[in-house]
PDB file of C-alpha atoms in Angstrom:
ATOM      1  CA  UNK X   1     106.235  85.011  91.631  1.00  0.00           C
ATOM      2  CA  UNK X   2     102.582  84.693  92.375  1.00  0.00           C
ATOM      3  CA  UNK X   3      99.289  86.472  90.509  1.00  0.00           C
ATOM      4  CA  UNK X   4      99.446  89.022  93.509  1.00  0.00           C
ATOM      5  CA  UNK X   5     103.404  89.966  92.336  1.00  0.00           C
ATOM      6  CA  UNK X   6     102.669  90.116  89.053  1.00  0.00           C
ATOM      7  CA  UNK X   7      99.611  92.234  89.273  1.00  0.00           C
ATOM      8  CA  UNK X   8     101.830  94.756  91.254  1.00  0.00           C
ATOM      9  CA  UNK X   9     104.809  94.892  89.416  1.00  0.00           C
ATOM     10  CA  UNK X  10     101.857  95.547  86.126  1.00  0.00           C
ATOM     11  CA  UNK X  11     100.741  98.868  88.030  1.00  0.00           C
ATOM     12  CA  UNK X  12     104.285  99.376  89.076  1.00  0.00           C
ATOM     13  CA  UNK X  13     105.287 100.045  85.424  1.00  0.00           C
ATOM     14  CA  UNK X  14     102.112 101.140  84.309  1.00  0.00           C
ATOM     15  CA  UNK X  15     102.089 104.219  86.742  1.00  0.00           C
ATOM     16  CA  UNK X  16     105.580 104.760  85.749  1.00  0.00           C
ATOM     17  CA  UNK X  17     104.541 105.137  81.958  1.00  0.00           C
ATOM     18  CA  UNK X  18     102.447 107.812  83.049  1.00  0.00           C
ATOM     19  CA  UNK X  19     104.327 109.584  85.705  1.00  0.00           C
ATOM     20  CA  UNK X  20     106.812 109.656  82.432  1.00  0.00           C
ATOM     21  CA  UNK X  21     104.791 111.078  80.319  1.00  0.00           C
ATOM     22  CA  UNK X  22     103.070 113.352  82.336  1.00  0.00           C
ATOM     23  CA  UNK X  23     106.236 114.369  83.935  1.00  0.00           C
ATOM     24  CA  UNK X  24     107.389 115.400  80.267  1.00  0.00           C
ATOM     25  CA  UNK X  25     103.984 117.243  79.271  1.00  0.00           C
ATOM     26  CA  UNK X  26     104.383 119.036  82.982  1.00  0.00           C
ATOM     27  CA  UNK X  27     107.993 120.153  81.787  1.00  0.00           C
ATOM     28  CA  UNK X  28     107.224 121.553  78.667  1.00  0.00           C
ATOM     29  CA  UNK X  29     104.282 124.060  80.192  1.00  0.00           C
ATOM     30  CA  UNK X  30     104.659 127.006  81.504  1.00  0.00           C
ATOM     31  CA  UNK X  31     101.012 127.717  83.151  1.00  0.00           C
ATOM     32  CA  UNK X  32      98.102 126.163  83.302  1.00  0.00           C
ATOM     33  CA  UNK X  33      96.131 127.286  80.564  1.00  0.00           C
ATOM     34  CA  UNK X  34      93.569 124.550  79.609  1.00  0.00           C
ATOM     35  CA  UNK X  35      91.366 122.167  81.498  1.00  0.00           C
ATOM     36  CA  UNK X  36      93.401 119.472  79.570  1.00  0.00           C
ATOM     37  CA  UNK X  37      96.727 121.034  81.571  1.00  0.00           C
ATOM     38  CA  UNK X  38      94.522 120.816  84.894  1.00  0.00           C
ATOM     39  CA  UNK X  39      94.131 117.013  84.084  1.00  0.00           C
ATOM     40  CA  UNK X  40      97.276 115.734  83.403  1.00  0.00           C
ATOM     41  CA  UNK X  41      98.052 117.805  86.840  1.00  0.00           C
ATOM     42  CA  UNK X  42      95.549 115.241  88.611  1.00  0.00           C
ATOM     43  CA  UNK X  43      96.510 112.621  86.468  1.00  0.00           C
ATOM     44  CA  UNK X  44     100.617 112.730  87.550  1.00  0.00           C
ATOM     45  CA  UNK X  45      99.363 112.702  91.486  1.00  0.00           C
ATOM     46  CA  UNK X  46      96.794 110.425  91.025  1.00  0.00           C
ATOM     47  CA  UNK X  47      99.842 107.889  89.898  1.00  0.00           C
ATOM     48  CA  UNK X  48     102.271 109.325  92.196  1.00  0.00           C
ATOM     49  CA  UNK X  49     100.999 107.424  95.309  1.00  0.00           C
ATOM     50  CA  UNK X  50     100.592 104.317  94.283  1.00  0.00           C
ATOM     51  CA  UNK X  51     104.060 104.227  92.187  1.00  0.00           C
ATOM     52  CA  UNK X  52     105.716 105.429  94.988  1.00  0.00           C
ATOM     53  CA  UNK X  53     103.953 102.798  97.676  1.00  0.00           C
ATOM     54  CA  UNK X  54     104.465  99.556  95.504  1.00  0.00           C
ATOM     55  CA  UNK X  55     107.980 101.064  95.033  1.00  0.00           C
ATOM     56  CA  UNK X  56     108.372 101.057  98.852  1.00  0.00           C
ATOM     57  CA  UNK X  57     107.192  97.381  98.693  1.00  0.00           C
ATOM     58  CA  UNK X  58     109.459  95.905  96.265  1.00  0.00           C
ATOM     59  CA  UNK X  59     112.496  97.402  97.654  1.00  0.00           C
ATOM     60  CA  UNK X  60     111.592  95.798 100.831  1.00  0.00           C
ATOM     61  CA  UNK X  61     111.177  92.146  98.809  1.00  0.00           C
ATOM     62  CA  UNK X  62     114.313  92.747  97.561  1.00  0.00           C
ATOM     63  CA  UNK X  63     116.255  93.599 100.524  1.00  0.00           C
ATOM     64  CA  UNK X  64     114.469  90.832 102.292  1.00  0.00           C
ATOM     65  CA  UNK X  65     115.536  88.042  99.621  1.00  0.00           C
ATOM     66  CA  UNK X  66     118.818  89.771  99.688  1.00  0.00           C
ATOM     67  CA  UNK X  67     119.571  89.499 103.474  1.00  0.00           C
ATOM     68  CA  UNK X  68     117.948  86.060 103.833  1.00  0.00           C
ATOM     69  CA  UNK X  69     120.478  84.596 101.355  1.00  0.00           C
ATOM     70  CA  UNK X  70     123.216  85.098 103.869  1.00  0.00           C
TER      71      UNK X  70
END
């Protein structure tokens, strides 16, 4: 794997800690009652893209090494 990879797969998991946790805080509410709630709101979407685009790239790397080792 090169730098480039590595740096990737880093945000890749790094988003996915806080898609978690937001994902869980976002669960437990009910309504937006605090500027805090509004913020972990921006926070989860702010993460969502980019999780779900490097996602979309490393599934490709993988089915790429998978079908060139036929």
């Amino acid at each position: 794997m090169d730098k480039d990879s590595i740096r990737q797969l880093l945000v890749l998991f790094v988003t996915f800690a806080i898609l978690y946790f937001a994902g869980n805080h976002l669960m437990s509410i009910r309504n937006l009652t605090s500027l805090f709630d509004g913020l972990v709101v921006l926070v989860f979407f702010f993460s969502l893209f980019p999780f779900l685009s490097l996602s979309i790239v490393f599934l490709g790397r993988i089915f790429r090494s998978v079908l060139s080792i036929r």
